[in-house]
């Protein structure tokens, strides 16, 4: 099975967030997570956003790699 590579901008689009470079950088610089909170449990996600992140990451879907990248950037 071939995996599709999703850039960070597509993940932001999928989450219903602004997906331009400046908007992504602003989001990342204005949100941070301590190590003991899972990405999907962050207080700044809506329930649908949190569900998407959790389900796609646990399913190791095509989105998992870019979700991991976002997780790292928010730490």
PDB file of N, CA and C in Angstrom:
ATOM      1  N   UNK A   1       0.840  -1.165   0.000  1.00  0.00           N
ATOM      2  CA  UNK A   1       0.000   0.000   0.000  1.00  0.00           C
ATOM      3  C   UNK A   1       0.896   1.243   0.000  1.00  0.00           C
ATOM      4  N   UNK A   2       0.603   2.153  -0.890  1.00  0.00           N
ATOM      5  CA  UNK A   2       1.379   3.378  -0.993  1.00  0.00           C
ATOM      6  C   UNK A   2       0.776   4.448  -0.095  1.00  0.00           C
ATOM      7  N   UNK A   3       1.638   5.097   0.690  1.00  0.00           N
ATOM      8  CA  UNK A   3       1.177   6.166   1.575  1.00  0.00           C
ATOM      9  C   UNK A   3       1.309   7.506   0.867  1.00  0.00           C
ATOM     10  N   UNK A   4       0.340   8.351   1.091  1.00  0.00           N
ATOM     11  CA  UNK A   4       0.358   9.701   0.567  1.00  0.00           C
ATOM     12  C   UNK A   4       1.044  10.605   1.578  1.00  0.00           C
ATOM     13  N   UNK A   5       1.901  11.472   1.080  1.00  0.00           N
ATOM     14  CA  UNK A   5       2.562  12.447   1.953  1.00  0.00           C
ATOM     15  C   UNK A   5       1.679  13.688   2.026  1.00  0.00           C
ATOM     16  N   UNK A   6       1.301  14.076   3.222  1.00  0.00           N
ATOM     17  CA  UNK A   6       0.503  15.277   3.426  1.00  0.00           C
ATOM     18  C   UNK A   6       1.391  16.357   4.041  1.00  0.00           C
ATOM     19  N   UNK A   7       1.483  17.517   3.403  1.00  0.00           N
ATOM     20  CA  UNK A   7       2.226  18.611   4.019  1.00  0.00           C
ATOM     21  C   UNK A   7       1.440  19.212   5.181  1.00  0.00           C
ATOM     22  N   UNK A   8       2.114  19.967   6.009  1.00  0.00           N
ATOM     23  CA  UNK A   8       1.493  20.598   7.163  1.00  0.00           C
ATOM     24  C   UNK A   8       0.316  21.481   6.750  1.00  0.00           C
ATOM     25  N   UNK A   9       0.420  22.131   5.606  1.00  0.00           N
ATOM     26  CA  UNK A   9      -0.671  22.994   5.140  1.00  0.00           C
ATOM     27  C   UNK A   9      -1.956  22.190   4.905  1.00  0.00           C
ATOM     28  N   UNK A  10      -1.840  20.969   4.398  1.00  0.00           N
ATOM     29  CA  UNK A  10      -3.027  20.123   4.192  1.00  0.00           C
ATOM     30  C   UNK A  10      -3.641  19.698   5.515  1.00  0.00           C
ATOM     31  N   UNK A  11      -2.804  19.433   6.498  1.00  0.00           N
ATOM     32  CA  UNK A  11      -3.325  19.072   7.817  1.00  0.00           C
ATOM     33  C   UNK A  11      -4.109  20.246   8.395  1.00  0.00           C
ATOM     34  N   UNK A  12      -3.572  21.434   8.270  1.00  0.00           N
ATOM     35  CA  UNK A  12      -4.279  22.614   8.770  1.00  0.00           C
ATOM     36  C   UNK A  12      -5.602  22.806   8.030  1.00  0.00           C
ATOM     37  N   UNK A  13      -5.609  22.581   6.730  1.00  0.00           N
ATOM     38  CA  UNK A  13      -6.866  22.652   5.963  1.00  0.00           C
ATOM     39  C   UNK A  13      -7.852  21.617   6.482  1.00  0.00           C
ATOM     40  N   UNK A  14      -7.372  20.395   6.703  1.00  0.00           N
ATOM     41  CA  UNK A  14      -8.228  19.313   7.192  1.00  0.00           C
ATOM     42  C   UNK A  14      -8.826  19.660   8.559  1.00  0.00           C
ATOM     43  N   UNK A  15      -8.066  20.388   9.356  1.00  0.00           N
ATOM     44  CA  UNK A  15      -8.528  20.786  10.690  1.00  0.00           C
ATOM     45  C   UNK A  15      -9.391  22.050  10.650  1.00  0.00           C
ATOM     46  N   UNK A  16      -9.559  22.623   9.461  1.00  0.00           N
ATOM     47  CA  UNK A  16     -10.380  23.820   9.325  1.00  0.00           C
ATOM     48  C   UNK A  16      -9.668  25.087   9.776  1.00  0.00           C
ATOM     49  N   UNK A  17      -8.344  25.059   9.736  1.00  0.00           N
ATOM     50  CA  UNK A  17      -7.539  26.205  10.155  1.00  0.00           C
ATOM     51  C   UNK A  17      -6.920  26.884   8.937  1.00  0.00           C
ATOM     52  N   UNK A  18      -6.521  28.137   9.105  1.00  0.00           N
ATOM     53  CA  UNK A  18      -5.807  28.821   8.034  1.00  0.00           C
ATOM     54  C   UNK A  18      -4.540  28.034   7.721  1.00  0.00           C
ATOM     55  N   UNK A  19      -4.251  27.878   6.434  1.00  0.00           N
ATOM     56  CA  UNK A  19      -3.171  26.967   6.055  1.00  0.00           C
ATOM     57  C   UNK A  19      -2.006  27.627   5.339  1.00  0.00           C
ATOM     58  N   UNK A  20      -1.974  28.938   5.303  1.00  0.00           N
ATOM     59  CA  UNK A  20      -0.820  29.623   4.733  1.00  0.00           C
ATOM     60  C   UNK A  20       0.375  29.516   5.654  1.00  0.00           C
ATOM     61  N   UNK A  21       1.555  29.690   5.101  1.00  0.00           N
ATOM     62  CA  UNK A  21       2.787  29.551   5.886  1.00  0.00           C
ATOM     63  C   UNK A  21       2.775  30.447   7.124  1.00  0.00           C
ATOM     64  N   UNK A  22       2.439  31.726   6.946  1.00  0.00           N
ATOM     65  CA  UNK A  22       2.442  32.655   8.077  1.00  0.00           C
ATOM     66  C   UNK A  22       1.420  32.264   9.139  1.00  0.00           C
ATOM     67  N   UNK A  23       0.246  31.808   8.704  1.00  0.00           N
ATOM     68  CA  UNK A  23      -0.794  31.394   9.648  1.00  0.00           C
ATOM     69  C   UNK A  23      -0.358  30.160  10.442  1.00  0.00           C
ATOM     70  N   UNK A  24       0.286  29.229   9.776  1.00  0.00           N
ATOM     71  CA  UNK A  24       0.782  28.022  10.457  1.00  0.00           C
ATOM     72  C   UNK A  24       1.853  28.404  11.477  1.00  0.00           C
ATOM     73  N   UNK A  25       2.793  29.237  11.073  1.00  0.00           N
ATOM     74  CA  UNK A  25       3.855  29.659  11.987  1.00  0.00           C
ATOM     75  C   UNK A  25       3.288  30.424  13.179  1.00  0.00           C
ATOM     76  N   UNK A  26       2.283  31.256  12.934  1.00  0.00           N
ATOM     77  CA  UNK A  26       1.651  31.993  14.037  1.00  0.00           C
ATOM     78  C   UNK A  26       0.953  31.026  15.000  1.00  0.00           C
ATOM     79  N   UNK A  27       0.225  30.042  14.460  1.00  0.00           N
ATOM     80  CA  UNK A  27      -0.453  29.056  15.294  1.00  0.00           C
ATOM     81  C   UNK A  27       0.567  28.333  16.174  1.00  0.00           C
ATOM     82  N   UNK A  28       1.647  27.875  15.560  1.00  0.00           N
ATOM     83  CA  UNK A  28       2.653  27.114  16.301  1.00  0.00           C
ATOM     84  C   UNK A  28       3.336  27.988  17.360  1.00  0.00           C
ATOM     85  N   UNK A  29       3.624  29.228  17.022  1.00  0.00           N
ATOM     86  CA  UNK A  29       4.292  30.082  17.992  1.00  0.00           C
ATOM     87  C   UNK A  29       3.374  30.529  19.132  1.00  0.00           C
ATOM     88  N   UNK A  30       2.067  30.478  18.918  1.00  0.00           N
ATOM     89  CA  UNK A  30       1.139  30.928  19.963  1.00  0.00           C
ATOM     90  C   UNK A  30       0.484  29.776  20.727  1.00  0.00           C
ATOM     91  N   UNK A  31       0.847  28.546  20.402  1.00  0.00           N
ATOM     92  CA  UNK A  31       0.336  27.366  21.110  1.00  0.00           C
ATOM     93  C   UNK A  31       1.522  26.482  21.473  1.00  0.00           C
ATOM     94  N   UNK A  32       1.487  25.945  22.646  1.00  0.00           N
ATOM     95  CA  UNK A  32       2.526  24.997  23.034  1.00  0.00           C
ATOM     96  C   UNK A  32       1.917  23.955  23.962  1.00  0.00           C
ATOM     97  N   UNK A  33       2.579  22.827  24.016  1.00  0.00           N
ATOM     98  CA  UNK A  33       2.097  21.709  24.833  1.00  0.00           C
ATOM     99  C   UNK A  33       3.198  21.190  25.731  1.00  0.00           C
ATOM    100  N   UNK A  34       2.880  20.951  27.000  1.00  0.00           N
ATOM    101  CA  UNK A  34       3.849  20.262  27.850  1.00  0.00           C
ATOM    102  C   UNK A  34       3.945  18.796  27.426  1.00  0.00           C
ATOM    103  N   UNK A  35       5.033  18.179  27.748  1.00  0.00           N
ATOM    104  CA  UNK A  35       5.277  16.793  27.337  1.00  0.00           C
ATOM    105  C   UNK A  35       4.222  15.804  27.844  1.00  0.00           C
ATOM    106  N   UNK A  36       3.561  16.121  28.955  1.00  0.00           N
ATOM    107  CA  UNK A  36       2.631  15.153  29.543  1.00  0.00           C
ATOM    108  C   UNK A  36       1.215  15.221  28.951  1.00  0.00           C
ATOM    109  N   UNK A  37       0.988  16.069  27.961  1.00  0.00           N
ATOM    110  CA  UNK A  37      -0.331  16.153  27.325  1.00  0.00           C
ATOM    111  C   UNK A  37      -0.210  15.680  25.885  1.00  0.00           C
ATOM    112  N   UNK A  38      -1.044  14.701  25.517  1.00  0.00           N
ATOM    113  CA  UNK A  38      -1.055  14.225  24.140  1.00  0.00           C
ATOM    114  C   UNK A  38      -1.600  15.313  23.229  1.00  0.00           C
ATOM    115  N   UNK A  39      -1.124  15.326  22.009  1.00  0.00           N
ATOM    116  CA  UNK A  39      -1.528  16.337  21.045  1.00  0.00           C
ATOM    117  C   UNK A  39      -3.045  16.438  20.930  1.00  0.00           C
ATOM    118  N   UNK A  40      -3.726  15.325  20.799  1.00  0.00           N
ATOM    119  CA  UNK A  40      -5.180  15.337  20.622  1.00  0.00           C
ATOM    120  C   UNK A  40      -5.922  15.843  21.855  1.00  0.00           C
ATOM    121  N   UNK A  41      -5.268  15.851  22.996  1.00  0.00           N
ATOM    122  CA  UNK A  41      -5.904  16.313  24.236  1.00  0.00           C
ATOM    123  C   UNK A  41      -5.623  17.785  24.540  1.00  0.00           C
ATOM    124  N   UNK A  42      -4.970  18.472  23.623  1.00  0.00           N
ATOM    125  CA  UNK A  42      -4.666  19.888  23.834  1.00  0.00           C
ATOM    126  C   UNK A  42      -5.963  20.679  23.960  1.00  0.00           C
ATOM    127  N   UNK A  43      -5.994  21.651  24.857  1.00  0.00           N
ATOM    128  CA  UNK A  43      -7.233  22.391  25.095  1.00  0.00           C
ATOM    129  C   UNK A  43      -7.653  23.304  23.950  1.00  0.00           C
ATOM    130  N   UNK A  44      -6.780  23.536  22.987  1.00  0.00           N
ATOM    131  CA  UNK A  44      -7.121  24.454  21.899  1.00  0.00           C
ATOM    132  C   UNK A  44      -7.798  23.789  20.706  1.00  0.00           C
ATOM    133  N   UNK A  45      -7.995  22.469  20.732  1.00  0.00           N
ATOM    134  CA  UNK A  45      -8.706  21.796  19.639  1.00  0.00           C
ATOM    135  C   UNK A  45     -10.192  21.732  19.927  1.00  0.00           C
ATOM    136  N   UNK A  46     -10.986  21.811  18.885  1.00  0.00           N
ATOM    137  CA  UNK A  46     -12.411  21.519  19.018  1.00  0.00           C
ATOM    138  C   UNK A  46     -12.534  19.998  19.115  1.00  0.00           C
ATOM    139  N   UNK A  47     -13.700  19.522  19.488  1.00  0.00           N
ATOM    140  CA  UNK A  47     -13.906  18.064  19.584  1.00  0.00           C
ATOM    141  C   UNK A  47     -13.669  17.368  18.238  1.00  0.00           C
ATOM    142  N   UNK A  48     -14.203  17.889  17.124  1.00  0.00           N
ATOM    143  CA  UNK A  48     -13.925  17.222  15.843  1.00  0.00           C
ATOM    144  C   UNK A  48     -12.435  17.226  15.467  1.00  0.00           C
ATOM    145  N   UNK A  49     -11.743  18.309  15.748  1.00  0.00           N
ATOM    146  CA  UNK A  49     -10.313  18.366  15.468  1.00  0.00           C
ATOM    147  C   UNK A  49      -9.559  17.328  16.307  1.00  0.00           C
ATOM    148  N   UNK A  50      -9.868  17.281  17.589  1.00  0.00           N
ATOM    149  CA  UNK A  50      -9.212  16.326  18.492  1.00  0.00           C
ATOM    150  C   UNK A  50      -9.479  14.893  18.059  1.00  0.00           C
ATOM    151  N   UNK A  51     -10.714  14.609  17.683  1.00  0.00           N
ATOM    152  CA  UNK A  51     -11.068  13.257  17.232  1.00  0.00           C
ATOM    153  C   UNK A  51     -10.299  12.874  15.974  1.00  0.00           C
ATOM    154  N   UNK A  52     -10.224  13.795  15.028  1.00  0.00           N
ATOM    155  CA  UNK A  52      -9.480  13.520  13.800  1.00  0.00           C
ATOM    156  C   UNK A  52      -8.020  13.208  14.120  1.00  0.00           C
ATOM    157  N   UNK A  53      -7.378  14.050  14.902  1.00  0.00           N
ATOM    158  CA  UNK A  53      -5.966  13.846  15.236  1.00  0.00           C
ATOM    159  C   UNK A  53      -5.747  12.506  15.926  1.00  0.00           C
ATOM    160  N   UNK A  54      -6.595  12.196  16.889  1.00  0.00           N
ATOM    161  CA  UNK A  54      -6.447  10.953  17.651  1.00  0.00           C
ATOM    162  C   UNK A  54      -6.685   9.726  16.770  1.00  0.00           C
ATOM    163  N   UNK A  55      -7.766   9.750  16.026  1.00  0.00           N
ATOM    164  CA  UNK A  55      -8.117   8.588  15.192  1.00  0.00           C
ATOM    165  C   UNK A  55      -7.090   8.336  14.100  1.00  0.00           C
ATOM    166  N   UNK A  56      -6.674   9.388  13.419  1.00  0.00           N
ATOM    167  CA  UNK A  56      -5.724   9.217  12.314  1.00  0.00           C
ATOM    168  C   UNK A  56      -4.351   8.794  12.816  1.00  0.00           C
ATOM    169  N   UNK A  57      -3.937   9.320  13.956  1.00  0.00           N
ATOM    170  CA  UNK A  57      -2.636   8.945  14.497  1.00  0.00           C
ATOM    171  C   UNK A  57      -2.655   7.497  14.974  1.00  0.00           C
ATOM    172  N   UNK A  58      -3.704   7.115  15.709  1.00  0.00           N
ATOM    173  CA  UNK A  58      -3.781   5.736  16.224  1.00  0.00           C
ATOM    174  C   UNK A  58      -3.949   4.713  15.102  1.00  0.00           C
ATOM    175  N   UNK A  59      -4.576   5.115  14.004  1.00  0.00           N
ATOM    176  CA  UNK A  59      -4.750   4.210  12.866  1.00  0.00           C
ATOM    177  C   UNK A  59      -3.494   4.139  11.997  1.00  0.00           C
ATOM    178  N   UNK A  60      -2.491   4.954  12.327  1.00  0.00           N
ATOM    179  CA  UNK A  60      -1.270   5.046  11.525  1.00  0.00           C
ATOM    180  C   UNK A  60      -1.619   5.303  10.057  1.00  0.00           C
ATOM    181  N   UNK A  61      -2.540   6.230   9.862  1.00  0.00           N
ATOM    182  CA  UNK A  61      -3.007   6.562   8.520  1.00  0.00           C
ATOM    183  C   UNK A  61      -1.980   7.414   7.781  1.00  0.00           C
ATOM    184  N   UNK A  62      -2.355   7.833   6.585  1.00  0.00           N
ATOM    185  CA  UNK A  62      -1.489   8.714   5.801  1.00  0.00           C
ATOM    186  C   UNK A  62      -1.216  10.030   6.515  1.00  0.00           C
ATOM    187  N   UNK A  63      -2.062  10.394   7.452  1.00  0.00           N
ATOM    188  CA  UNK A  63      -1.915  11.644   8.190  1.00  0.00           C
ATOM    189  C   UNK A  63      -0.951  11.525   9.368  1.00  0.00           C
ATOM    190  N   UNK A  64      -0.603  10.335   9.792  1.00  0.00           N
ATOM    191  CA  UNK A  64       0.177  10.127  11.018  1.00  0.00           C
ATOM    192  C   UNK A  64       1.519  10.852  10.996  1.00  0.00           C
ATOM    193  N   UNK A  65       2.210  10.832   9.877  1.00  0.00           N
ATOM    194  CA  UNK A  65       3.529  11.461   9.815  1.00  0.00           C
ATOM    195  C   UNK A  65       3.439  12.972  10.028  1.00  0.00           C
ATOM    196  N   UNK A  66       2.496  13.622   9.391  1.00  0.00           N
ATOM    197  CA  UNK A  66       2.382  15.073   9.536  1.00  0.00           C
ATOM    198  C   UNK A  66       1.801  15.439  10.905  1.00  0.00           C
ATOM    199  N   UNK A  67       0.975  14.575  11.475  1.00  0.00           N
ATOM    200  CA  UNK A  67       0.499  14.787  12.847  1.00  0.00           C
ATOM    201  C   UNK A  67       1.682  14.718  13.809  1.00  0.00           C
ATOM    202  N   UNK A  68       2.581  13.779  13.602  1.00  0.00           N
ATOM    203  CA  UNK A  68       3.801  13.696  14.408  1.00  0.00           C
ATOM    204  C   UNK A  68       4.642  14.971  14.266  1.00  0.00           C
ATOM    205  N   UNK A  69       4.755  15.475  13.042  1.00  0.00           N
ATOM    206  CA  UNK A  69       5.517  16.705  12.823  1.00  0.00           C
ATOM    207  C   UNK A  69       4.918  17.874  13.597  1.00  0.00           C
ATOM    208  N   UNK A  70       3.587  17.996  13.550  1.00  0.00           N
ATOM    209  CA  UNK A  70       2.931  19.053  14.295  1.00  0.00           C
ATOM    210  C   UNK A  70       3.152  18.886  15.800  1.00  0.00           C
ATOM    211  N   UNK A  71       3.039  17.676  16.264  1.00  0.00           N
ATOM    212  CA  UNK A  71       3.266  17.381  17.680  1.00  0.00           C
ATOM    213  C   UNK A  71       4.656  17.853  18.114  1.00  0.00           C
ATOM    214  N   UNK A  72       5.654  17.540  17.335  1.00  0.00           N
ATOM    215  CA  UNK A  72       7.033  17.932  17.654  1.00  0.00           C
ATOM    216  C   UNK A  72       7.171  19.442  17.654  1.00  0.00           C
ATOM    217  N   UNK A  73       6.581  20.097  16.676  1.00  0.00           N
ATOM    218  CA  UNK A  73       6.721  21.557  16.575  1.00  0.00           C
ATOM    219  C   UNK A  73       6.020  22.292  17.711  1.00  0.00           C
ATOM    220  N   UNK A  74       5.009  21.685  18.304  1.00  0.00           N
ATOM    221  CA  UNK A  74       4.285  22.319  19.397  1.00  0.00           C
ATOM    222  C   UNK A  74       4.948  22.088  20.764  1.00  0.00           C
ATOM    223  N   UNK A  75       6.007  21.330  20.816  1.00  0.00           N
ATOM    224  CA  UNK A  75       6.694  21.036  22.093  1.00  0.00           C
ATOM    225  C   UNK A  75       7.820  22.003  22.368  1.00  0.00           C
TER     226      UNK A  75
END
